[in-house]
Coordinates of C-alpha atoms in Angstrom, one line a residue:
X1359 CA -33.7 -5.6 -28.2
X1360 CA -34.7 -6.2 -24.6
X1361 CA -38.0 -7.4 -23.4
X1362 CA -39.6 -5.1 -20.9
X1363 CA -42.8 -5.6 -18.9
X1364 CA -44.0 -8.6 -21.0
X1365 CA -44.1 -6.7 -24.3
X1366 CA -42.9 -8.6 -27.4
X1367 CA -39.4 -8.1 -28.7
X1368 CA -38.4 -8.3 -32.3
X1369 CA -35.0 -9.8 -33.1
X1370 CA -33.8 -7.8 -36.1
X1371 CA -31.6 -10.5 -37.5
X1372 CA -34.3 -13.1 -38.0
X1373 CA -37.4 -11.0 -37.4
X1374 CA -38.7 -13.6 -35.0
X1375 CA -41.1 -12.4 -32.3
X1376 CA -40.4 -13.4 -28.7
X1377 CA -42.2 -12.8 -25.5
X1378 CA -40.7 -12.3 -22.1
X1379 CA -41.6 -15.9 -21.2
X1380 CA -39.4 -17.2 -24.1
X1381 CA -36.2 -15.3 -23.1
X1382 CA -34.0 -16.4 -20.2
X1383 CA -32.9 -13.1 -18.9
X1384 CA -29.8 -13.4 -16.6
X1385 CA -30.6 -12.6 -12.9
X1386 CA -27.8 -10.6 -11.3
X1387 CA -26.5 -12.4 -8.2
X1388 CA -27.1 -10.6 -4.9
X1389 CA -26.5 -11.3 -1.2
X1390 CA -29.2 -11.4 1.3
X1391 CA -30.0 -12.4 4.8
X1392 CA -32.9 -12.3 7.2
X1393 CA -32.8 -10.7 10.7
X1394 CA -35.0 -10.7 13.7
X1395 CA -36.5 -7.6 15.4
X1396 CA -34.3 -8.3 18.4
X1397 CA -31.2 -7.9 16.3
X1398 CA -32.4 -4.5 15.1
X1399 CA -33.0 -3.4 18.7
X1400 CA -29.6 -4.7 19.8
X1401 CA -27.9 -2.7 17.0
X1402 CA -29.5 0.5 18.2
X1403 CA -32.2 0.5 15.6
X1404 CA -29.7 0.6 12.7
X1405 CA -31.3 -0.4 9.4
X1406 CA -28.1 -0.3 7.3
X1407 CA -27.9 -3.6 5.4
X1408 CA -24.1 -3.8 5.9
X1409 CA -24.6 -4.1 9.7
X1410 CA -26.4 -7.4 9.2
X1411 CA -24.5 -8.4 6.0
X1412 CA -24.1 -12.0 4.9
X1413 CA -20.3 -12.0 5.5
X1414 CA -20.6 -10.7 9.0
X1415 CA -23.4 -13.1 9.9
X1416 CA -21.7 -16.1 8.3
X1417 CA -18.5 -15.2 10.2
X1418 CA -20.3 -15.0 13.5
X1419 CA -22.0 -18.3 12.7
X1420 CA -18.7 -19.9 11.9
X1421 CA -17.3 -18.7 15.3
X1422 CA -20.3 -20.1 17.1
X1423 CA -19.2 -23.6 16.1
X1424 CA -15.6 -23.0 17.2
X1425 CA -14.4 -25.4 19.9
X1426 CA -12.8 -22.6 21.9
X1427 CA -14.7 -20.2 24.1
X1428 CA -15.4 -16.7 22.7
X1429 CA -14.4 -13.5 24.4
X1430 CA -15.1 -9.9 23.5
X1431 CA -12.2 -8.4 21.6
X1432 CA -12.2 -5.2 23.7
X1433 CA -13.8 -4.0 26.9
X1434 CA -13.1 -2.2 30.2
X1435 CA -12.1 -3.8 33.5
X1436 CA -10.5 -6.8 31.9
X1437 CA -13.6 -8.0 30.1
X1438 CA -11.9 -8.3 26.7
X1439 CA -8.5 -9.3 25.4
X1440 CA -7.7 -5.6 24.8
X1441 CA -8.8 -2.0 25.3
X1442 CA -9.1 0.5 22.5
X1443 CA -9.4 4.2 21.9
X1444 CA -9.0 6.9 19.3
X1445 CA -8.2 10.5 19.5
X1446 CA -10.7 13.4 19.0
X1447 CA -10.8 15.2 15.8
X1448 CA -8.8 18.4 15.5
X1449 CA -8.0 21.1 13.0
X1450 CA -4.6 20.5 11.6
X1451 CA -2.1 23.3 10.9
X1452 CA 0.1 22.1 8.1
X1453 CA 3.6 23.5 7.7
X1454 CA 6.8 22.6 5.8
X1455 CA 9.4 20.0 6.7
X1456 CA 10.3 21.7 9.9
X1457 CA 7.0 20.6 11.4
X1458 CA 6.0 17.3 13.0
X1459 CA 5.6 14.4 10.5
X1460 CA 2.0 13.1 10.6
X1461 CA 1.0 9.8 8.9
X1462 CA -2.4 9.1 7.4
X1463 CA -4.6 5.9 7.7
X1464 CA -3.9 5.2 4.0
X1465 CA -0.3 4.6 5.0
X1466 CA -1.0 2.0 7.7
X1467 CA -0.1 -1.0 5.6
X1468 CA 2.9 0.5 3.8
X1469 CA 6.1 -1.4 4.4
X1470 CA 8.1 1.7 5.1
X1471 CA 5.8 4.8 5.3
X1472 CA 7.3 8.2 4.7
X1473 CA 5.7 11.4 5.9
X1474 CA 4.0 13.4 3.2
X1475 CA 2.6 16.1 5.5
X1476 CA 3.8 17.9 8.6
X1477 CA 1.9 19.8 11.3
X1478 CA 2.8 22.7 13.5
X1479 CA 3.5 22.2 17.2
X1480 CA 0.9 24.9 17.7
X1481 CA -1.8 22.6 16.5
X1482 CA -4.5 22.5 19.3
X1483 CA -4.3 18.8 20.2
X1484 CA -2.2 16.6 22.4
X1485 CA 0.3 15.6 19.8
X1486 CA 2.1 13.1 22.0
X1487 CA -1.2 11.3 22.5
X1488 CA -1.3 10.8 18.7
X1489 CA 1.9 8.8 18.8
X1490 CA 1.5 5.0 18.5
X1491 CA 3.5 2.7 20.7
X1492 CA 5.2 -0.6 20.2
X1493 CA 2.9 -3.5 20.9
X1494 CA -0.3 -1.7 19.8
X1495 CA -2.6 -3.0 17.0
X1496 CA -3.8 -0.2 14.7
X1497 CA -7.1 -0.3 12.9
X1498 CA -8.4 2.2 10.3
X1499 CA -11.8 3.5 11.4
X1500 CA -12.8 6.0 8.7
X1501 CA -13.1 5.8 4.9
X1502 CA -11.5 2.4 4.3
X1503 CA -12.4 0.5 7.4
X1504 CA -10.6 -2.5 8.8
X1505 CA -7.0 -2.1 7.6
X1506 CA -4.8 -3.4 10.4
X1507 CA -1.2 -3.4 11.4
X1508 CA 1.0 -4.2 14.3
X1509 CA 3.4 -1.6 15.8
X1510 CA 7.0 -2.6 16.1
X1511 CA 10.2 -0.6 15.5
X1512 CA 9.3 1.0 12.2
X1513 CA 6.1 2.7 13.4
X1514 CA 7.0 3.1 17.1
X1515 CA 6.5 6.7 18.3
X1516 CA 5.2 8.0 15.0
X1517 CA 2.2 10.4 14.9
X1518 CA -0.9 9.0 13.2
X1519 CA -4.1 10.9 12.6
X1520 CA -7.3 10.5 14.7
X1521 CA -8.8 8.2 12.1
X1522 CA -6.9 5.2 13.5
X1523 CA -8.1 3.1 16.5
X1524 CA -5.4 2.2 18.9
X1525 CA -5.9 -1.3 20.4
X1526 CA -3.9 -2.0 23.6
X1527 CA -3.6 -5.8 23.9
X1528 CA -3.5 -7.2 27.5
X1529 CA -1.2 -9.9 26.0
X1530 CA -0.5 -11.7 22.7
X1531 CA -0.8 -8.6 20.5
X1532 CA 0.3 -10.7 17.5
X1533 CA -2.6 -13.1 18.0
X1534 CA -5.0 -10.2 18.0
X1535 CA -3.4 -8.7 14.9
X1536 CA -3.7 -12.1 13.1
X1537 CA -7.3 -12.4 14.0
X1538 CA -8.2 -9.0 12.7
X1539 CA -6.2 -9.7 9.6
X1540 CA -8.1 -13.0 9.0
X1541 CA -11.1 -13.2 6.7
X1542 CA -13.4 -14.0 9.7
X1543 CA -12.2 -11.2 11.9
X1544 CA -12.1 -8.6 9.2
X1545 CA -15.7 -9.5 8.1
X1546 CA -17.0 -9.0 11.6
X1547 CA -15.3 -5.7 12.1
X1548 CA -16.5 -4.3 8.8
X1549 CA -20.1 -5.3 9.6
X1550 CA -20.1 -2.6 12.3
X1551 CA -19.6 0.2 9.8
X1552 CA -21.9 3.2 9.7
X1553 CA -22.1 6.4 7.8
X1554 CA -24.1 7.5 4.7
X1555 CA -21.2 8.8 2.7
X1556 CA -18.0 7.8 4.5
X1557 CA -17.8 4.6 6.5
X1558 CA -16.8 4.7 10.1
X1559 CA -16.5 2.5 13.1
X1560 CA -15.9 3.5 16.7
X1561 CA -13.8 1.9 19.5
X1562 CA -17.0 0.8 21.3
X1563 CA -18.0 -1.3 18.3
X1564 CA -14.9 -3.5 19.1
X1565 CA -16.5 -4.4 22.5
X1566 CA -19.0 -6.7 20.8
X1567 CA -16.5 -8.3 18.3
X1568 CA -16.1 -11.9 19.4
X1569 CA -12.6 -13.5 19.4
X1570 CA -11.8 -17.2 20.1
X1571 CA -9.8 -17.8 23.3
X1572 CA -7.7 -20.9 22.7
X1573 CA -5.0 -22.1 25.1
X1574 CA -2.2 -19.7 25.8
X1575 CA 0.3 -22.1 24.1
X1576 CA -1.6 -21.7 20.8
X1577 CA -1.9 -18.0 21.1
X1578 CA 1.8 -17.8 21.9
X1579 CA 2.7 -19.7 18.7
X1580 CA 0.6 -17.3 16.5
X1581 CA 1.9 -14.2 18.4
X1582 CA 5.5 -15.3 18.0
X1583 CA 5.1 -15.8 14.3
X1584 CA 3.7 -12.3 13.9
X1585 CA 6.4 -10.8 16.1
X1586 CA 9.1 -12.5 14.0
X1587 CA 7.4 -11.4 10.8
X1588 CA 7.4 -7.7 11.8
X1589 CA 10.9 -8.0 13.2
X1590 CA 12.0 -9.1 9.7
X1591 CA 10.2 -6.1 8.2
X1592 CA 12.0 -3.8 10.6
X1593 CA 15.4 -5.4 9.6
X1594 CA 14.6 -4.9 5.9
X1595 CA 13.9 -1.2 6.5
X1596 CA 17.2 -0.9 8.4
X1597 CA 19.0 -2.4 5.4
X1598 CA 17.3 0.0 3.0
X1599 CA 18.2 2.9 5.2
X1600 CA 21.8 1.8 5.1
X1601 CA 21.7 1.5 1.2
X1602 CA 20.3 5.1 1.0
X1603 CA 23.0 6.4 3.4
X1604 CA 25.7 4.8 1.3
X1605 CA 24.4 6.4 -1.8
X1606 CA 24.3 9.8 -0.1
X1607 CA 27.8 9.5 1.4
X1608 CA 29.4 8.1 -1.7
X1609 CA 28.0 10.8 -4.0
X1610 CA 28.5 13.5 -1.4
X1611 CA 24.8 14.4 -1.6
X1612 CA 23.6 17.1 0.7
X1613 CA 20.0 17.3 1.9
X1614 CA 17.8 17.5 -1.1
X1615 CA 16.4 20.8 -0.1
X1616 CA 19.8 22.4 -0.5
X1617 CA 19.6 21.8 -4.3
X1618 CA 16.7 24.3 -4.5
X1619 CA 19.1 27.1 -3.6
X1620 CA 22.1 26.0 -5.7
X1621 CA 20.6 26.6 -9.2
X1622 CA 22.0 29.5 -11.2
X1623 CA 18.7 30.0 -13.0
X1624 CA 16.9 32.0 -10.3
X1625 CA 16.6 35.7 -10.8
X1626 CA 17.8 37.1 -7.4
X1627 CA 16.6 40.6 -8.2
X1628 CA 12.9 40.0 -7.6
X1629 CA 10.8 39.2 -4.5
X1630 CA 9.6 35.9 -5.9
X1631 CA 11.2 32.9 -7.4
X1632 CA 11.6 33.0 -11.2
X1633 CA 14.1 32.1 -13.9
X1634 CA 14.7 32.5 -17.6
X1635 CA 15.3 29.7 -20.0
X1636 CA 17.0 29.6 -23.4
X1637 CA 14.8 28.5 -26.3
X1638 CA 17.1 25.6 -27.1
X1639 CA 16.5 24.1 -23.6
X1640 CA 12.7 24.0 -23.9
X1641 CA 12.6 20.4 -25.1
X1642 CA 9.1 21.0 -26.4
X1643 CA 7.8 21.5 -22.8
X1644 CA 6.3 24.8 -21.8
X1645 CA 5.2 23.8 -18.3
X1646 CA 7.5 25.3 -15.6
X1647 CA 7.4 22.1 -13.6
X1648 CA 9.4 20.3 -16.3
X1649 CA 12.2 22.8 -16.0
X1650 CA 12.2 22.8 -12.2
X1651 CA 15.6 24.2 -11.1
X1652 CA 16.3 21.4 -8.5
X1653 CA 16.6 18.9 -11.4
X1654 CA 19.5 20.8 -13.0
X1655 CA 21.2 21.2 -9.6
X1656 CA 20.9 17.5 -8.8
X1657 CA 22.1 16.4 -12.3
X1658 CA 25.0 18.8 -12.2
X1659 CA 26.1 17.5 -8.8
X1660 CA 25.9 13.9 -10.0
X1661 CA 28.1 14.6 -13.1
X1662 CA 30.7 16.0 -10.7
X1663 CA 30.7 13.1 -8.3
X1664 CA 29.6 9.9 -10.1
X1665 CA 31.7 7.7 -12.3
X1666 CA 29.1 7.9 -15.0
X1667 CA 25.6 9.2 -15.4
X1668 CA 23.4 6.9 -17.5
X1669 CA 19.7 6.6 -18.4
X1670 CA 17.5 4.0 -16.9
X1671 CA 17.2 2.3 -20.3
X1672 CA 20.9 1.9 -20.6
X1673 CA 21.7 -1.7 -21.4
X1674 CA 23.9 -2.0 -18.3
X1675 CA 20.9 -1.2 -16.2
X1676 CA 17.7 -2.6 -17.7
X1677 CA 16.4 -5.0 -20.3
X1678 CA 13.2 -3.1 -20.9
X1679 CA 10.8 -0.6 -19.5
X1680 CA 7.2 -1.7 -19.8
X1681 CA 4.0 0.3 -19.6
X1682 CA 1.0 -2.0 -20.3
X1683 CA -1.8 -0.6 -22.5
X1684 CA -5.2 0.3 -21.1
X1685 CA -7.8 -2.5 -21.1
X1686 CA -11.2 -3.5 -19.8
X1687 CA -10.6 -5.9 -16.9
X1688 CA -12.5 -9.1 -16.4
X1689 CA -12.4 -10.1 -12.7
X1690 CA -13.1 -13.6 -11.5
X1691 CA -12.9 -15.5 -8.2
X1692 CA -9.7 -16.6 -6.6
X1693 CA -9.7 -20.1 -8.2
X1694 CA -9.9 -18.9 -11.7
X1695 CA -7.7 -15.8 -11.8
X1696 CA -4.3 -14.2 -11.1
X1697 CA -3.7 -11.7 -8.3
X1698 CA -4.1 -8.2 -9.7
X1699 CA -2.7 -5.2 -7.8
X1700 CA -3.5 -1.5 -8.2
X1701 CA -1.0 1.3 -7.9
X1702 CA -2.0 2.0 -4.3
X1703 CA -1.1 -1.5 -3.2
X1704 CA 2.5 -1.8 -4.5
X1705 CA 4.0 -0.6 -1.2
X1706 CA 2.3 -3.2 0.9
X1707 CA 3.6 -6.7 1.9
X1708 CA 0.4 -8.6 1.4
X1709 CA -2.1 -6.1 -0.1
X1710 CA -5.6 -6.0 1.3
X1711 CA -8.6 -6.2 -1.1
X1712 CA -6.7 -8.1 -3.8
X1713 CA -8.6 -8.7 -7.0
X1714 CA -8.2 -11.6 -9.4
X1715 CA -7.8 -11.1 -13.2
X1716 CA -9.2 -13.7 -15.5
X1717 CA -6.3 -16.0 -16.4
X1718 CA -8.0 -17.3 -19.6
X1719 CA -9.5 -14.0 -20.9
X1720 CA -6.3 -12.0 -20.4
X1721 CA -3.8 -14.7 -21.0
X1722 CA -1.8 -13.0 -23.7
X1723 CA -1.7 -9.6 -21.9
X1724 CA -0.7 -11.3 -18.7
X1725 CA 2.2 -13.1 -20.4
X1726 CA 3.6 -10.1 -22.2
X1727 CA 2.8 -7.0 -20.1
X1728 CA 1.2 -7.5 -16.8
X1729 CA 3.1 -10.2 -14.9
X1730 CA 5.5 -9.1 -12.1
X1731 CA 8.8 -10.8 -11.7
X1732 CA 11.2 -10.9 -8.7
X1733 CA 13.4 -7.8 -8.4
X1734 CA 11.6 -5.8 -11.0
X1735 CA 11.5 -2.1 -10.1
X1736 CA 7.9 -0.8 -10.3
X1737 CA 6.8 2.8 -10.4
X1738 CA 3.3 4.3 -10.2
X1739 CA 2.7 6.4 -13.2
X1740 CA -0.9 7.6 -13.0
X1741 CA -2.6 9.7 -10.3
X1742 CA 0.0 9.4 -7.5
X1743 CA 3.3 9.5 -9.4
X1744 CA 6.6 8.1 -8.3
X1745 CA 5.8 5.4 -5.6
X1746 CA 8.6 2.9 -6.1
X1747 CA 9.0 -0.7 -5.0
X1748 CA 11.1 -3.7 -5.8
X1749 CA 9.1 -6.9 -6.5
X1750 CA 9.6 -9.5 -3.7
X1751 CA 9.8 -13.2 -4.5
X1752 CA 6.3 -13.9 -3.2
X1753 CA 4.8 -11.5 -5.8
X1754 CA 6.5 -13.4 -8.7
X1755 CA 3.7 -14.3 -11.1
X1756 CA 1.2 -11.8 -9.7
X1757 CA 0.0 -9.0 -12.0
X1758 CA -0.4 -5.2 -11.6
X1759 CA -2.4 -2.6 -13.4
X1760 CA -1.5 -0.4 -16.3
X1761 CA -0.9 2.4 -13.8
X1762 CA 2.4 0.8 -12.8
X1763 CA 5.5 0.9 -15.0
X1764 CA 7.9 -2.1 -14.8
X1765 CA 11.6 -1.6 -15.1
X1766 CA 13.1 -5.1 -15.8
X1767 CA 16.7 -5.0 -14.5
X1768 CA 19.6 -6.4 -16.6
X1769 CA 20.5 -8.8 -13.8
X1770 CA 20.6 -9.3 -10.0
X1771 CA 23.9 -7.4 -9.9
X1772 CA 22.2 -4.1 -10.6
X1773 CA 18.5 -4.8 -9.6
X1774 CA 18.9 -3.6 -5.9
X1775 CA 21.0 -0.6 -6.8
X1776 CA 18.4 0.5 -9.5
X1777 CA 15.7 0.4 -6.8
X1778 CA 17.8 2.1 -4.2
X1779 CA 18.4 5.1 -6.6
X1780 CA 14.8 5.3 -7.9
X1781 CA 13.4 5.3 -4.4
X1782 CA 15.8 7.9 -3.1
X1783 CA 14.7 11.5 -2.3
X1784 CA 17.1 12.7 -5.0
X1785 CA 15.5 10.6 -7.8
X1786 CA 12.0 11.8 -7.0
X1787 CA 12.4 15.3 -8.6
X1788 CA 13.9 13.6 -11.7
X1789 CA 10.7 11.4 -11.9
X1790 CA 8.3 14.2 -11.0
X1791 CA 9.6 16.6 -13.7
X1792 CA 8.0 14.5 -16.4
X1793 CA 4.5 14.7 -15.0
X1794 CA 1.9 15.8 -17.5
X1795 CA -1.9 15.8 -17.6
X1796 CA -4.6 18.5 -17.0
X1797 CA -6.8 16.4 -14.6
X1798 CA -4.9 13.2 -13.8
X1799 CA -1.1 13.3 -13.5
X1800 CA 0.7 10.8 -15.8
X1801 CA 4.2 9.7 -16.8
X1802 CA 5.0 7.1 -19.5
X1803 CA 7.6 4.5 -20.2
X1804 CA 9.6 6.7 -22.5
X1805 CA 10.0 9.3 -19.7
X1806 CA 11.0 6.7 -17.1
X1807 CA 13.6 5.4 -19.6
X1808 CA 15.1 8.9 -19.7
X1809 CA 15.6 9.2 -15.9
X1810 CA 19.3 9.5 -15.1
X1811 CA 21.0 7.1 -12.7
X1812 CA 24.6 7.6 -11.3
X1813 CA 27.1 4.8 -11.5
X1814 CA 29.6 4.9 -8.6
X1815 CA 33.4 5.1 -8.9
X1816 CA 33.7 2.2 -6.5
X1817 CA 32.2 -1.0 -7.9
X1818 CA 32.5 -2.6 -4.4
X1819 CA 30.4 0.2 -2.9
X1820 CA 27.8 -0.2 -5.6
X1821 CA 27.7 -4.0 -5.1
X1822 CA 27.3 -3.5 -1.3
X1823 CA 24.3 -1.2 -1.9
X1824 CA 22.8 -3.7 -4.3
X1825 CA 23.3 -6.5 -1.9
X1826 CA 21.6 -4.7 1.0
X1827 CA 18.5 -4.1 -1.1
X1828 CA 18.3 -7.7 -2.3
X1829 CA 18.8 -9.0 1.3
X1830 CA 16.0 -6.6 2.5
X1831 CA 13.7 -7.9 -0.3
X1832 CA 14.3 -11.5 0.8
X1833 CA 13.5 -10.6 4.4
X1834 CA 10.2 -9.2 3.3
X1835 CA 9.3 -12.4 1.6
X1836 CA 10.2 -14.4 4.7
X1837 CA 8.1 -12.0 6.7
X1838 CA 5.2 -12.7 4.4
X1839 CA 5.7 -16.5 4.8
X1840 CA 5.7 -16.2 8.6
X1841 CA 2.5 -14.2 8.6
X1842 CA 0.8 -16.7 6.2
X1843 CA 1.8 -19.5 8.5
X1844 CA 0.3 -17.7 11.5
X1845 CA -3.0 -17.1 9.6
X1846 CA -3.1 -20.8 8.5
X1847 CA -2.7 -21.9 12.1
X1848 CA -5.3 -19.4 13.2
X1849 CA -7.8 -20.7 10.7
X1850 CA -7.1 -24.4 11.1
X1851 CA -6.4 -24.7 14.8
X1852 CA -8.6 -21.9 16.2
X1853 CA -11.4 -20.4 14.1
X1854 CA -12.4 -23.6 12.2
X1855 CA -11.4 -26.0 15.0
X1856 CA -14.3 -28.2 16.0

């Protein structure tokens, strides 16, 4: 029983009376700082604690001791290292795949973002002004504030929503990206958030963000490392595109939308799409989405064009399909835990906001269920269904949540091909058909095991696809290492240089 207000508390086990003075109640840790009235006036009378938070103040104090002069990150007339802007809000007119692909801030850190929404050319905004350009640094400014990326070939000319600040570096864009990616730079940016419900920052807030100005030779080293890192990511994406093209060509696959019109199930005599289903084909599922006609059309095409059609759990394909059980997580600091990823983070190179799972408390579960290994295929199975990735080498030994299914490949000879198929547009309907759940969408390991995978007539072709994926995965790990090297130099030679 808890002591409240100095009243005595009786321990039922021993019937011993205690007072509040006898009991050492734990005090929850909290962060605090003190501010001057001048700081409040300088921040436009804002009284939100986050504006003057410990992390932001400590970061600025750390920079104050930096040996290099400090400049403003952004500003007009050449005052800062860059200029910045975002686009005005607009009402979006969403249409089908014939529209213009638009990417959301949540996709900013994805290794190879794919459009999930399209807008009409009739949308009342300057759509070309929404396109991002090579060399820009992009920063999320609404909702999740402070995610950052650097625009190279993969993102060049894509349309992003208005909730992304476009930073135009005057030079050394890679250096600016690395600074905003660093713990110090990120903390200062996030200290400028405002908003009662949804966090926001504005481009003008970047005018007061300090950034060290080391010699150009040092900025060039960091910039080049980031450039090379993103070049490797672009190369990896090209290899993955080649693998997908080879699958499509070898299996004579048309555009996935054509399969919607090929099924014999549709009743052509009505004005709306409907079909009948024999009782023996129900498979104990009464939801129409399980019997979606496109699945039958895809599987029929694969039977006609593949050497063999096998399940994911076929012994030639995988050793096991693992779905960890639900559990209460114990998080710890970085020194005492293992990196723990959520489903939203599995498509990123170096996920932001990593958490650390207690290595001692969860040791058995980590060893048997949670640990990721190189070349595993991982699939989100709760909430957002069907995001697929292949585990890169630098994730080996990390862990992921129970919302991610692991497919352990039989060997490296099939690992890349397995991922190439599961991540294709043709496998997505085969995954999505299994979705169940009245509130939160779910799939399970048994259902993933049942997904069909085509084996090709040409083993050489299948090996070539597999090799391209594995090469792409290695390039992503090298890209990660280059970025980490850039961040290490930034921290040791710039931010913490004395």
